[in-house]
Backbone as JSON Lines, residues from 0, in Angstrom:
{"i":0,"aa":"M","n":[-227.4,42.95,-74.41],"ca":[-228.01,42.75,-75.65],"c":[-227.9,41.28,-76.02]}
{"i":1,"aa":"K","n":[-228.98,40.82,-76.45],"ca":[-229.0,39.4,-76.84],"c":[-228.49,39.26,-78.26]}
{"i":2,"aa":"H","n":[-227.69,38.25,-78.4],"ca":[-227.15,37.97,-79.71],"c":[-228.02,36.91,-80.37]}
{"i":3,"aa":"Q","n":[-228.7,37.27,-81.41],"ca":[-229.57,36.31,-82.1],"c":[-228.92,35.89,-83.41]}
{"i":4,"aa":"T","n":[-228.92,34.61,-83.56],"ca":[-228.4,34.09,-84.83],"c":[-229.57,33.45,-85.57]}
{"i":5,"aa":"N","n":[-229.76,33.89,-86.71],"ca":[-230.82,33.32,-87.56],"c":[-230.21,32.22,-88.42]}
{"i":6,"aa":"K","n":[-230.41,31.01,-87.97],"ca":[-229.9,29.87,-88.73],"c":[-230.97,29.43,-89.71]}
{"i":7,"aa":"I","n":[-230.56,29.23,-90.91],"ca":[-231.46,28.72,-91.93],"c":[-231.24,27.21,-91.99]}
{"i":8,"aa":"K","n":[-232.39,26.5,-91.89],"ca":[-232.28,25.05,-91.96],"c":[-232.03,24.66,-93.41]}
{"i":9,"aa":"A","n":[-230.95,23.94,-93.68],"ca":[-230.59,23.53,-95.03],"c":[-229.7,22.29,-94.96]}
{"i":10,"aa":"F","n":[-229.51,21.7,-96.14],"ca":[-228.62,20.55,-96.22],"c":[-227.2,21.04,-96.46]}
{"i":11,"aa":"T","n":[-226.28,20.26,-95.97],"ca":[-224.88,20.63,-96.2],"c":[-224.45,20.11,-97.57]}
{"i":12,"aa":"L","n":[-223.35,20.58,-98.03],"ca":[-222.83,20.18,-99.34],"c":[-222.52,18.69,-99.37]}
{"i":13,"aa":"S","n":[-221.98,18.15,-98.31],"ca":[-221.66,16.71,-98.28],"c":[-222.93,15.86,-98.33]}
{"i":14,"aa":"E","n":[-223.99,16.31,-97.67],"ca":[-225.25,15.57,-97.72],"c":[-225.81,15.58,-99.15]}
{"i":15,"aa":"M","n":[-225.73,16.69,-99.84],"ca":[-226.22,16.77,-101.21],"c":[-225.42,15.87,-102.15]}
{"i":16,"aa":"I","n":[-224.11,15.81,-101.95],"ca":[-223.26,14.95,-102.79],"c":[-223.62,13.48,-102.57]}
{"i":17,"aa":"I","n":[-223.87,13.08,-101.34],"ca":[-224.26,11.7,-101.04],"c":[-225.59,11.37,-101.71]}
{"i":18,"aa":"V","n":[-226.54,12.28,-101.66],"ca":[-227.84,12.06,-102.3],"c":[-227.66,11.93,-103.81]}
{"i":19,"aa":"L","n":[-226.83,12.77,-104.41],"ca":[-226.59,12.69,-105.85],"c":[-225.91,11.36,-106.22]}
{"i":20,"aa":"I","n":[-224.96,10.92,-105.44],"ca":[-224.28,9.65,-105.72],"c":[-225.27,8.49,-105.62]}
{"i":21,"aa":"L","n":[-226.11,8.47,-104.59],"ca":[-227.09,7.4,-104.44],"c":[-228.11,7.42,-105.59]}
{"i":22,"aa":"T","n":[-228.53,8.61,-105.98],"ca":[-229.46,8.73,-107.1],"c":[-228.83,8.21,-108.39]}
{"i":23,"aa":"A","n":[-227.57,8.54,-108.62],"ca":[-226.88,8.06,-109.83],"c":[-226.78,6.53,-109.83]}
{"i":24,"aa":"I","n":[-226.51,5.93,-108.68],"ca":[-226.43,4.47,-108.58],"c":[-227.79,3.84,-108.9]}
{"i":25,"aa":"V","n":[-228.86,4.38,-108.32],"ca":[-230.2,3.83,-108.56],"c":[-230.6,3.99,-110.03]}
{"i":26,"aa":"V","n":[-230.33,5.13,-110.63],"ca":[-230.66,5.36,-112.03],"c":[-229.83,4.43,-112.92]}
{"i":27,"aa":"G","n":[-228.57,4.23,-112.6],"ca":[-227.72,3.31,-113.37],"c":[-228.25,1.88,-113.32]}
{"i":28,"aa":"L","n":[-228.65,1.45,-112.13],"ca":[-229.24,0.1,-112.01],"c":[-230.53,-0.01,-112.79]}
{"i":29,"aa":"A","n":[-231.34,1.03,-112.75],"ca":[-232.61,1.01,-113.48],"c":[-232.38,0.89,-114.98]}
{"i":30,"aa":"F","n":[-231.41,1.62,-115.53],"ca":[-231.12,1.53,-116.95],"c":[-230.53,0.17,-117.33]}
{"i":31,"aa":"T","n":[-229.73,-0.41,-116.44],"ca":[-229.2,-1.74,-116.69],"c":[-230.32,-2.77,-116.76]}
{"i":32,"aa":"V","n":[-231.24,-2.71,-115.81],"ca":[-232.37,-3.63,-115.81],"c":[-233.24,-3.4,-117.03]}
{"i":33,"aa":"L","n":[-233.45,-2.15,-117.41],"ca":[-234.24,-1.83,-118.59],"c":[-233.6,-2.43,-119.85]}
{"i":34,"aa":"G","n":[-232.29,-2.33,-119.96],"ca":[-231.59,-2.92,-121.1],"c":[-231.75,-4.43,-121.15]}
{"i":35,"aa":"L","n":[-231.66,-5.09,-120.0],"ca":[-231.86,-6.54,-119.96],"c":[-233.28,-6.93,-120.34]}
{"i":36,"aa":"V","n":[-234.25,-6.17,-119.86],"ca":[-235.65,-6.45,-120.2],"c":[-235.88,-6.25,-121.7]}
{"i":37,"aa":"Q","n":[-235.3,-5.22,-122.28],"ca":[-235.46,-4.98,-123.72],"c":[-234.84,-6.12,-124.54]}
{"i":38,"aa":"K","n":[-233.66,-6.6,-124.13],"ca":[-233.03,-7.73,-124.83],"c":[-233.92,-8.96,-124.74]}
{"i":39,"aa":"H","n":[-234.45,-9.21,-123.57],"ca":[-235.32,-10.37,-123.36],"c":[-236.59,-10.26,-124.21]}
{"i":40,"aa":"M","n":[-237.19,-9.09,-124.24],"ca":[-238.4,-8.88,-125.05],"c":[-238.09,-9.05,-126.54]}
{"i":41,"aa":"L","n":[-236.92,-8.6,-126.99],"ca":[-236.55,-8.75,-128.38],"c":[-236.37,-10.23,-128.74]}
{"i":42,"aa":"S","n":[-235.76,-11.0,-127.85],"ca":[-235.6,-12.43,-128.13],"c":[-236.95,-13.14,-128.11]}
{"i":43,"aa":"I","n":[-237.86,-12.75,-127.24],"ca":[-239.21,-13.32,-127.23],"c":[-239.92,-12.98,-128.53]}
{"i":44,"aa":"Q","n":[-239.77,-11.75,-129.0],"ca":[-240.41,-11.32,-130.24],"c":[-239.87,-12.11,-131.43]}
{"i":45,"aa":"K","n":[-238.55,-12.31,-131.49],"ca":[-237.96,-13.08,-132.59],"c":[-238.42,-14.53,-132.55]}
{"i":46,"aa":"N","n":[-238.48,-15.1,-131.35],"ca":[-238.94,-16.48,-131.18],"c":[-240.39,-16.61,-131.63]}
{"i":47,"aa":"Y","n":[-241.22,-15.67,-131.25],"ca":[-242.63,-15.68,-131.65],"c":[-242.77,-15.57,-133.16]}
{"i":48,"aa":"Y","n":[-241.97,-14.7,-133.78],"ca":[-242.01,-14.52,-135.23],"c":[-241.61,-15.82,-135.93]}
{"i":49,"aa":"T","n":[-240.55,-16.46,-135.44],"ca":[-240.1,-17.72,-136.04],"c":[-241.14,-18.8,-135.86]}
{"i":50,"aa":"Q","n":[-241.76,-18.88,-134.68],"ca":[-242.8,-19.87,-134.44],"c":[-244.0,-19.64,-135.37]}
{"i":51,"aa":"T","n":[-244.35,-18.38,-135.56],"ca":[-245.47,-18.05,-136.44],"c":[-245.18,-18.45,-137.88]}
{"i":52,"aa":"E","n":[-243.97,-18.17,-138.35],"ca":[-243.59,-18.55,-139.71],"c":[-243.57,-20.06,-139.86]}
{"i":53,"aa":"L","n":[-243.11,-20.77,-138.85],"ca":[-243.1,-22.23,-138.9],"c":[-244.52,-22.79,-138.95]}
{"i":54,"aa":"K","n":[-245.43,-22.2,-138.19],"ca":[-246.84,-22.63,-138.21],"c":[-247.48,-22.34,-139.57]}
{"i":55,"aa":"K","n":[-247.15,-21.19,-140.16],"ca":[-247.66,-20.87,-141.5],"c":[-247.18,-21.9,-142.52]}
{"i":56,"aa":"L","n":[-245.89,-22.25,-142.45],"ca":[-245.35,-23.25,-143.35],"c":[-246.02,-24.6,-143.14]}
{"i":57,"aa":"E","n":[-246.2,-24.98,-141.89],"ca":[-246.84,-26.26,-141.59],"c":[-248.27,-26.3,-142.15]}
{"i":58,"aa":"T","n":[-249.02,-25.23,-141.94],"ca":[-250.39,-25.16,-142.45],"c":[-250.42,-25.24,-143.97]}
{"i":59,"aa":"S","n":[-249.52,-24.5,-144.61],"ca":[-249.46,-24.5,-146.07],"c":[-249.11,-25.89,-146.6]}
{"i":60,"aa":"L","n":[-248.13,-26.55,-145.96],"ca":[-247.76,-27.9,-146.39],"c":[-248.89,-28.9,-146.17]}
{"i":61,"aa":"W","n":[-249.57,-28.82,-145.02],"ca":[-250.7,-29.74,-144.76],"c":[-251.78,-29.57,-145.83]}
{"i":62,"aa":"L","n":[-252.11,-28.33,-146.15],"ca":[-253.14,-28.08,-147.16],"c":[-252.71,-28.63,-148.52]}
{"i":63,"aa":"D","n":[-251.47,-28.35,-148.91],"ca":[-251.01,-28.8,-150.22],"c":[-250.82,-30.31,-150.28]}
{"i":64,"aa":"F","n":[-250.33,-30.92,-149.22],"ca":[-250.16,-32.37,-149.22],"c":[-251.49,-33.09,-149.4]}
{"i":65,"aa":"N","n":[-252.53,-32.55,-148.84],"ca":[-253.83,-33.22,-148.92],"c":[-254.71,-32.7,-150.05]}
{"i":66,"aa":"R","n":[-254.28,-31.67,-150.75],"ca":[-255.04,-31.12,-151.86],"c":[-254.59,-31.72,-153.19]}
{"i":67,"aa":"Y","n":[-253.31,-31.98,-153.33],"ca":[-252.75,-32.42,-154.61],"c":[-252.54,-33.93,-154.61]}
{"i":68,"aa":"S","n":[-252.74,-34.54,-155.79],"ca":[-252.64,-36.0,-155.87],"c":[-251.21,-36.48,-156.14]}
{"i":69,"aa":"K","n":[-250.39,-35.66,-156.79],"ca":[-249.03,-36.08,-157.12],"c":[-248.03,-35.11,-156.48]}
{"i":70,"aa":"I","n":[-247.1,-35.68,-155.7],"ca":[-246.1,-34.87,-155.01],"c":[-244.73,-35.43,-155.36]}
{"i":71,"aa":"E","n":[-243.85,-34.57,-155.89],"ca":[-242.52,-35.0,-156.31],"c":[-241.46,-34.07,-155.76]}
{"i":72,"aa":"F","n":[-240.32,-34.67,-155.39],"ca":[-239.17,-33.88,-154.95],"c":[-238.08,-33.99,-156.01]}
{"i":73,"aa":"D","n":[-237.56,-32.83,-156.42],"ca":[-236.47,-32.78,-157.39],"c":[-235.21,-32.36,-156.64]}
{"i":74,"aa":"N","n":[-234.29,-33.31,-156.5],"ca":[-233.07,-33.08,-155.73],"c":[-232.13,-32.09,-156.42]}
{"i":75,"aa":"I","n":[-232.15,-32.06,-157.73],"ca":[-231.26,-31.17,-158.48],"c":[-231.7,-29.71,-158.31]}
{"i":76,"aa":"E","n":[-232.99,-29.44,-158.49],"ca":[-233.51,-28.08,-158.34],"c":[-233.83,-27.75,-156.89]}
{"i":77,"aa":"N","n":[-233.82,-28.76,-156.02],"ca":[-234.15,-28.61,-154.6],"c":[-235.57,-28.04,-154.44]}
{"i":78,"aa":"T","n":[-236.51,-28.66,-155.18],"ca":[-237.9,-28.21,-155.16],"c":[-238.83,-29.36,-154.84]}
{"i":79,"aa":"L","n":[-239.95,-29.02,-154.24],"ca":[-241.03,-29.96,-153.96],"c":[-242.22,-29.49,-154.79]}
{"i":80,"aa":"K","n":[-242.69,-30.36,-155.72],"ca":[-243.75,-29.97,-156.64],"c":[-245.02,-30.75,-156.33]}
{"i":81,"aa":"F","n":[-246.1,-30.02,-156.23],"ca":[-247.43,-30.59,-156.01],"c":[-248.21,-30.41,-157.31]}
{"i":82,"aa":"K","n":[-248.83,-31.5,-157.8],"ca":[-249.51,-31.43,-159.09],"c":[-250.87,-32.12,-159.04]}
{"i":83,"aa":"T","n":[-251.8,-31.56,-159.79],"ca":[-253.04,-32.22,-160.16],"c":[-253.2,-32.0,-161.66]}
{"i":84,"aa":"E","n":[-254.29,-32.49,-162.21],"ca":[-254.53,-32.3,-163.63],"c":[-254.78,-30.83,-163.95]}
{"i":85,"aa":"I","n":[-255.22,-30.06,-162.97],"ca":[-255.62,-28.67,-163.2],"c":[-254.57,-27.67,-162.73]}
{"i":86,"aa":"D","n":[-253.9,-27.96,-161.63],"ca":[-253.09,-26.95,-160.94],"c":[-251.77,-27.56,-160.47]}
{"i":87,"aa":"S","n":[-250.82,-26.69,-160.15],"ca":[-249.56,-27.14,-159.55],"c":[-248.99,-26.04,-158.66]}
{"i":88,"aa":"V","n":[-248.24,-26.47,-157.67],"ca":[-247.58,-25.56,-156.73],"c":[-246.16,-26.08,-156.52]}
{"i":89,"aa":"K","n":[-245.21,-25.14,-156.35],"ca":[-243.82,-25.54,-156.17],"c":[-243.24,-24.85,-154.93]}
{"i":90,"aa":"Y","n":[-242.58,-25.63,-154.09],"ca":[-241.81,-25.11,-152.96],"c":[-240.33,-25.21,-153.32]}
{"i":91,"aa":"Q","n":[-239.61,-24.11,-153.19],"ca":[-238.17,-24.12,-153.45],"c":[-237.45,-23.94,-152.12]}
{"i":92,"aa":"F","n":[-236.52,-24.85,-151.84],"ca":[-235.76,-24.82,-150.6],"c":[-234.44,-24.11,-150.86]}
{"i":93,"aa":"I","n":[-234.27,-22.95,-150.22],"ca":[-233.04,-22.16,-150.32],"c":[-232.43,-22.14,-148.92]}
{"i":94,"aa":"D","n":[-231.16,-21.8,-148.81],"ca":[-230.45,-21.89,-147.52],"c":[-231.18,-21.23,-146.36]}
{"i":95,"aa":"T","n":[-231.65,-20.0,-146.57],"ca":[-232.23,-19.26,-145.45],"c":[-233.75,-19.13,-145.53]}
{"i":96,"aa":"K","n":[-234.36,-19.73,-146.54],"ca":[-235.81,-19.56,-146.69],"c":[-236.4,-20.68,-147.54]}
{"i":97,"aa":"I","n":[-237.73,-20.74,-147.5],"ca":[-238.49,-21.64,-148.35],"c":[-239.47,-20.76,-149.12]}
{"i":98,"aa":"V","n":[-239.46,-20.89,-150.44],"ca":[-240.28,-20.04,-151.29],"c":[-241.38,-20.88,-151.92]}
{"i":99,"aa":"K","n":[-242.63,-20.42,-151.77],"ca":[-243.79,-21.05,-152.4],"c":[-244.51,-19.97,-153.2]}
{"i":100,"aa":"D","n":[-244.4,-20.05,-154.5],"ca":[-245.01,-19.05,-155.38],"c":[-244.68,-17.64,-154.9]}
{"i":101,"aa":"L","n":[-245.66,-16.93,-154.35],"ca":[-245.42,-15.57,-153.86],"c":[-245.12,-15.51,-152.37]}
{"i":102,"aa":"D","n":[-245.24,-16.64,-151.68],"ca":[-244.97,-16.67,-150.24],"c":[-243.51,-17.03,-149.98]}
{"i":103,"aa":"T","n":[-242.94,-16.38,-148.98],"ca":[-241.58,-16.7,-148.55],"c":[-241.6,-16.97,-147.05]}
{"i":104,"aa":"F","n":[-241.09,-18.12,-146.67],"ca":[-241.01,-18.5,-145.25],"c":[-239.55,-18.4,-144.83]}
{"i":105,"aa":"P","n":[-239.2,-17.38,-144.02],"ca":[-237.79,-17.21,-143.62],"c":[-237.39,-18.21,-142.53]}
{"i":106,"aa":"I","n":[-237.22,-19.46,-142.92],"ca":[-236.89,-20.53,-141.98],"c":[-235.6,-21.18,-142.44]}
{"i":107,"aa":"M","n":[-234.61,-21.2,-141.56],"ca":[-233.34,-21.84,-141.88],"c":[-233.45,-23.33,-141.55]}
{"i":108,"aa":"L","n":[-233.24,-24.16,-142.54],"ca":[-233.37,-25.6,-142.36],"c":[-232.02,-26.21,-142.01]}
{"i":109,"aa":"Q","n":[-232.08,-27.14,-141.07],"ca":[-230.89,-27.92,-140.78],"c":[-230.94,-29.21,-141.59]}
{"i":110,"aa":"Q","n":[-232.15,-29.77,-141.69],"ca":[-232.29,-31.04,-142.39],"c":[-233.72,-31.16,-142.93]}
{"i":111,"aa":"K","n":[-233.83,-31.76,-144.11],"ca":[-235.15,-32.1,-144.66],"c":[-235.06,-33.51,-145.21]}
{"i":112,"aa":"M","n":[-236.08,-34.29,-144.91],"ca":[-236.11,-35.68,-145.37],"c":[-237.47,-35.94,-146.0]}
{"i":113,"aa":"F","n":[-237.47,-36.72,-147.07],"ca":[-238.7,-37.05,-147.77],"c":[-238.93,-38.54,-147.69]}
{"i":114,"aa":"F","n":[-240.21,-38.93,-147.63],"ca":[-240.57,-40.33,-147.48],"c":[-241.63,-40.71,-148.5]}
{"i":115,"aa":"L","n":[-241.63,-41.99,-148.85],"ca":[-242.67,-42.58,-149.67],"c":[-243.0,-43.93,-149.06]}
{"i":116,"aa":"N","n":[-244.23,-44.09,-148.63],"ca":[-244.71,-45.32,-147.97],"c":[-243.83,-45.69,-146.76]}
{"i":117,"aa":"G","n":[-243.4,-44.7,-146.01],"ca":[-242.63,-44.94,-144.8],"c":[-241.14,-45.15,-145.02]}
{"i":118,"aa":"K","n":[-240.69,-45.13,-146.26],"ca":[-239.27,-45.33,-146.57],"c":[-238.68,-44.02,-147.08]}
{"i":119,"aa":"L","n":[-237.42,-43.8,-146.74],"ca":[-236.72,-42.58,-147.14],"c":[-236.64,-42.49,-148.66]}
{"i":120,"aa":"A","n":[-236.99,-41.34,-149.21],"ca":[-236.95,-41.11,-150.66],"c":[-236.03,-39.93,-150.94]}
{"i":121,"aa":"K","n":[-235.06,-40.14,-151.79],"ca":[-234.1,-39.07,-152.12],"c":[-234.58,-38.23,-153.3]}
{"i":122,"aa":"Q","n":[-235.37,-38.82,-154.18],"ca":[-235.78,-38.17,-155.42],"c":[-237.12,-38.76,-155.85]}
{"i":123,"aa":"G","n":[-237.9,-37.98,-156.58],"ca":[-239.13,-38.48,-157.17],"c":[-240.34,-38.33,-156.26]}
{"i":124,"aa":"Q","n":[-241.25,-39.28,-156.4],"ca":[-242.53,-39.2,-155.71],"c":[-242.36,-39.36,-154.19]}
{"i":125,"aa":"V","n":[-243.08,-38.53,-153.42],"ca":[-243.04,-38.57,-151.96],"c":[-244.45,-38.45,-151.41]}
{"i":126,"aa":"D","n":[-244.62,-38.85,-150.14],"ca":[-245.91,-38.67,-149.48],"c":[-245.76,-38.1,-148.08]}
{"i":127,"aa":"A","n":[-244.52,-37.76,-147.68],"ca":[-244.3,-37.16,-146.36],"c":[-242.99,-36.37,-146.38]}
{"i":128,"aa":"I","n":[-242.92,-35.39,-145.5],"ca":[-241.71,-34.58,-145.36],"c":[-241.44,-34.36,-143.87]}
{"i":129,"aa":"K","n":[-240.17,-34.42,-143.51],"ca":[-239.73,-34.14,-142.14],"c":[-238.72,-33.01,-142.23]}
{"i":130,"aa":"I","n":[-239.01,-31.93,-141.52],"ca":[-238.15,-30.74,-141.56],"c":[-237.65,-30.46,-140.14]}
{"i":131,"aa":"E","n":[-236.35,-30.19,-140.02],"ca":[-235.76,-29.77,-138.75],"c":[-235.19,-28.38,-138.94]}
{"i":132,"aa":"T","n":[-235.62,-27.45,-138.09],"ca":[-235.13,-26.07,-138.21],"c":[-233.78,-25.94,-137.54]}
{"i":133,"aa":"Q","n":[-233.04,-24.94,-137.97],"ca":[-231.68,-24.77,-137.47],"c":[-231.64,-24.06,-136.12]}
{"i":134,"aa":"K","n":[-232.38,-22.97,-135.97],"ca":[-232.28,-22.17,-134.75],"c":[-232.97,-22.82,-133.55]}
{"i":135,"aa":"L","n":[-234.22,-23.19,-133.7],"ca":[-234.98,-23.69,-132.56],"c":[-234.95,-25.21,-132.44]}
{"i":136,"aa":"K","n":[-234.31,-25.86,-133.4],"ca":[-234.23,-27.33,-133.4],"c":[-235.61,-27.96,-133.29]}
{"i":137,"aa":"Q","n":[-236.57,-27.4,-134.02],"ca":[-237.92,-27.94,-134.0],"c":[-238.14,-28.86,-135.18]}
{"i":138,"aa":"L","n":[-238.94,-29.88,-134.95],"ca":[-239.28,-30.83,-136.0],"c":[-240.68,-30.55,-136.54]}
{"i":139,"aa":"L","n":[-240.8,-30.69,-137.84],"ca":[-242.08,-30.53,-138.51],"c":[-242.26,-31.75,-139.4]}
{"i":140,"aa":"F","n":[-243.34,-32.49,-139.2],"ca":[-243.6,-33.69,-140.0],"c":[-244.98,-33.56,-140.62]}
{"i":141,"aa":"V","n":[-245.03,-33.61,-141.94],"ca":[-246.29,-33.48,-142.68],"c":[-246.38,-34.67,-143.62]}
{"i":142,"aa":"F","n":[-247.57,-35.28,-143.67],"ca":[-247.74,-36.45,-144.53],"c":[-249.08,-36.39,-145.23]}
{"i":143,"aa":"K","n":[-249.22,-37.27,-146.21],"ca":[-250.45,-37.37,-146.99],"c":[-251.07,-38.73,-146.75]}
{"i":144,"aa":"Q","n":[-252.36,-38.75,-146.57],"ca":[-253.08,-40.03,-146.51],"c":[-253.16,-40.56,-147.93]}
{"i":145,"aa":"N","n":[-252.46,-41.65,-148.18],"ca":[-252.41,-42.2,-149.55],"c":[-253.73,-42.88,-149.9]}
{"i":146,"aa":"D","n":[-254.1,-42.72,-151.16],"ca":[-255.26,-43.42,-151.69],"c":[-254.83,-44.17,-152.95]}
{"i":147,"aa":"A","n":[-255.74,-44.71,-153.68],"ca":[-255.41,-45.55,-154.83],"c":[-254.73,-44.79,-155.95]}
{"i":148,"aa":"T","n":[-254.92,-43.47,-156.03],"ca":[-254.31,-42.71,-157.13],"c":[-252.79,-42.72,-157.06]}
{"i":149,"aa":"L","n":[-252.23,-42.91,-155.87],"ca":[-250.77,-42.96,-155.73],"c":[-250.21,-44.17,-156.46]}
{"i":150,"aa":"F","n":[-250.92,-45.28,-156.46],"ca":[-250.4,-46.52,-157.01],"c":[-250.82,-46.75,-158.46]}
{"i":151,"aa":"M","n":[-251.58,-45.83,-159.02],"ca":[-251.99,-45.94,-160.42],"c":[-250.99,-45.2,-161.3]}
{"i":152,"aa":"N","n":[-250.9,-45.61,-162.56],"ca":[-249.97,-44.94,-163.5],"c":[-250.48,-43.6,-163.84]}
């Protein structure tokens, strides 16, 4: 009589454990890389947001510098005031932001300097501003093309 053994082809327990260990290593690496990519994307998003806010501030300052005839900086109130006979706008410099009427620019300033006719001005009438941001160390310089109204009483 022939002895027949019906062997079922299957994986052994040790082979299955090795496959599970390798799978766990690959999945762990994938989640680590995913975490790094998410951190990188978040920093890119924050940088883009800050750049956008800085561009908005620059555009607003350029428009106001060239729209208004009288520009004054008040060192006590830490405000920059733009005036004409009809209208006025005020920028308030606070530690973590710059406020213009209803607009708020969340920009942390490291330094701001005001100029009049190319010379540093601490108080009073100005025709240019230089702003350095704290996080990105970016410079923003906005000036006004002076006309005769600046030198008239």
